[in-house]
């Protein structure tokens, strides 16, 4: 990384020049620097509205950058050790879809774990690629899916020599990492591209003693969600390319779906966040790890809860662990993770990232303060005392269910469908998604057989208060199934 280069923020500098020039706007947006919408200006601030501008010559164009955005891309590529970097304003969803659609077309096989974000399976619905699932390991004690073991990946590649790519989570929502270097080496030996969903791994590029990042491991592409752990605004992301990828083709693919009206608020947040991480990331991430480790230790002293960490590493399905993740198992206090999530929010005014059947996740960053960490720990102690249950007989014992894939996602999604009640759908082929959000990992995806085990899981998740999404029926009482001749 060129530290002298990293001190620059071309988009930020261009917007400052634009403000000082006092340009008269006869273009969009119609709020005209905030003057046309006083309430919005009062809420967001005049400085914000004045740089919510349209593409113009001094500010470049996101779809075809030739000046300040292009320079910012090159500096970002240097920061991440990539051949090329793209600013993405449609969220990391667009980054993941850009990766898959850049290397796969209709009918191509792509190997992936089943515990992928819905954005990956959405990409298959759009482009028509065929998934080959590698079932991740499962820790039934914790009720979580793990990573892909290298031996399982090797078998999938050898069994599918025509596969074009493999998608790897680095890390999972829970902080679990697969053997990324081993996967990259074996995949490349067999002509398979490696795509990495690093939605929760931005800090891997800038911290000390972190799990290996995608670009450092030699992966072909990576989707990096800067807004999650990198400090940029929500919905902003980077798409990175390694040496084996044609970045000009990737830009064409991105432009199929990304807006032509790129938000300069999102763009400048990426530019400044990248600069901040490049110059101060080591210190910031060291502080993040210290906070997470302290919280993990104190929560484990409470009893009943289990804030898990590096002790899970087995160099197989848990090859490494992200120490910034504060993932906490709750089943031993007789409460589902989503129940603890709801109690923290509703009774203690604490908002964590998500709760599922067995665990919850609190996102930790250097922006957290000691007083807030202590408040979380004290609240968990009180929740255990006031709401904990000794009877755990009705607790679900796992989070991941192996899928039975009958049709490709695109085929199922666009097939004629009928709506059935959840209970009556057993045995049919799902024609849509069913997932808890967050984290947005499908319980059912288009093309998968609906089983009694899956239906029981969905009903249990509803009963516990998980926000279920993806179905056409907003109440999630019915599921669209494929009409089979």
Coordinates of N, CA and C in Angstrom, one line a residue, residues 22 63 70 97 113 129 140 158 188 287 297 375-376 380 392 394 456-457 476:
X22 N -19.6 27.7 -6.0 CA -20.9 28.3 -6.0 C -21.6 28.2 -7.3
X63 N -20.7 5.6 -14.2 CA -20.9 4.6 -15.2 C -19.7 4.5 -16.1
X70 N -12.4 7.8 -11.3 CA -11.4 6.8 -11.8 C -10.1 6.9 -10.9
X97 N -23.7 -9.7 -6.9 CA -24.3 -10.0 -8.2 C -23.4 -9.7 -9.3
X113 N -21.5 -22.5 -0.8 CA -22.1 -23.0 0.4 C -23.6 -22.6 0.3
X129 N -27.4 -19.2 -13.9 CA -26.3 -20.1 -13.5 C -26.9 -21.2 -12.6
X140 N -23.9 -28.3 15.9 CA -25.3 -28.4 16.4 C -25.4 -27.9 17.9
X158 N -13.8 -31.6 -8.2 CA -13.4 -32.8 -8.9 C -14.7 -33.4 -9.5
X188 N -7.8 -22.7 -8.6 CA -7.0 -22.2 -9.7 C -6.3 -23.3 -10.5
X287 N -8.4 -1.6 18.4 CA -9.3 -1.2 19.5 C -10.6 -2.0 19.4
X297 N -15.4 -11.9 27.2 CA -15.1 -12.5 28.5 C -16.1 -12.2 29.5
X375 N -23.3 -1.4 29.5 CA -24.7 -1.4 29.5 C -25.3 -2.7 28.8
X376 N -24.6 -3.1 27.7 CA -25.0 -4.4 27.1 C -24.8 -5.5 28.0
X380 N -27.8 -7.9 29.6 CA -27.9 -9.4 29.4 C -28.0 -10.1 30.7
X392 N -35.8 -26.1 28.6 CA -35.4 -25.9 27.3 C -35.9 -26.9 26.3
X394 N -38.4 -27.1 24.4 CA -39.0 -26.6 23.2 C -38.1 -25.9 22.3
X456 N -41.4 -26.8 9.9 CA -41.4 -26.7 11.4 C -40.4 -25.6 11.8
X457 N -39.3 -25.4 11.1 CA -38.4 -24.4 11.4 C -39.0 -23.0 11.1
X476 N -46.6 -14.2 5.4 CA -45.9 -15.4 5.3 C -46.7 -16.5 5.9

